[in-house]
PDB file of C-alpha atoms in Angstrom:
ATOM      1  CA  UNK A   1       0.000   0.000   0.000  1.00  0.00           C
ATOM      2  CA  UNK A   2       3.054   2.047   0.875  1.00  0.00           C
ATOM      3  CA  UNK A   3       4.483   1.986  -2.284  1.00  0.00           C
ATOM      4  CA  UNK A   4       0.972   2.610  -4.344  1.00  0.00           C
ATOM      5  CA  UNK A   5       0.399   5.760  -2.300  1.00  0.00           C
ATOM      6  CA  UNK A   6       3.615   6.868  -2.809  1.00  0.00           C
ATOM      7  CA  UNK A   7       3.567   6.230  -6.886  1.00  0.00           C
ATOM      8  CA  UNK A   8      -0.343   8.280  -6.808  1.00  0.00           C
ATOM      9  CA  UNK A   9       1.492  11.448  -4.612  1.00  0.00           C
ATOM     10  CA  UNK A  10       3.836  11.300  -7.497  1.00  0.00           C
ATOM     11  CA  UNK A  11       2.089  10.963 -10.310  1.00  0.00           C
ATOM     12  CA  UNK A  12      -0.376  13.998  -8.858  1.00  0.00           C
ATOM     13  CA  UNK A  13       3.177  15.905  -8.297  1.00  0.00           C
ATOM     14  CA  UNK A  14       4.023  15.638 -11.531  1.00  0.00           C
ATOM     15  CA  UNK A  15       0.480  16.790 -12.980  1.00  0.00           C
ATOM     16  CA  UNK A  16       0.699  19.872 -10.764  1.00  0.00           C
ATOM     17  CA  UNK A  17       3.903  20.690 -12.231  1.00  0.00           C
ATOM     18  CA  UNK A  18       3.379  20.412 -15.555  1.00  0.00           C
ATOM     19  CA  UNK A  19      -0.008  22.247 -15.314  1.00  0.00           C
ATOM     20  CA  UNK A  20       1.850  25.204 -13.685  1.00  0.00           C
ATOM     21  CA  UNK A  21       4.650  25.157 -16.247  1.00  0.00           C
ATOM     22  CA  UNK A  22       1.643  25.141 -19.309  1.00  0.00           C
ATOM     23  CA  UNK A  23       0.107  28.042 -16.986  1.00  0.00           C
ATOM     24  CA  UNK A  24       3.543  29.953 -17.027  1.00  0.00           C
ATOM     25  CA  UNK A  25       4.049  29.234 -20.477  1.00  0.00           C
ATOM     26  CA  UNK A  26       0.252  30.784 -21.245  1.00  0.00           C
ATOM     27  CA  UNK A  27       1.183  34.001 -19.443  1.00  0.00           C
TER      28      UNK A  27
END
């Protein structure tokens, strides 16, 4: 379970990331 939770808080990491960095791009 450890592991799966960690690979979901990375995976929504990396989303936020690249959303901000298409956001930043945008402006």
């Amino acid at each position: 379970m450890v592991n799966r939770a960690a690979g979901v808080v990375l995976a929504v990491v990396f989303l936020i990331k690249r959303f901000e960095k298409v956001i930043y791009r945008n402006n």
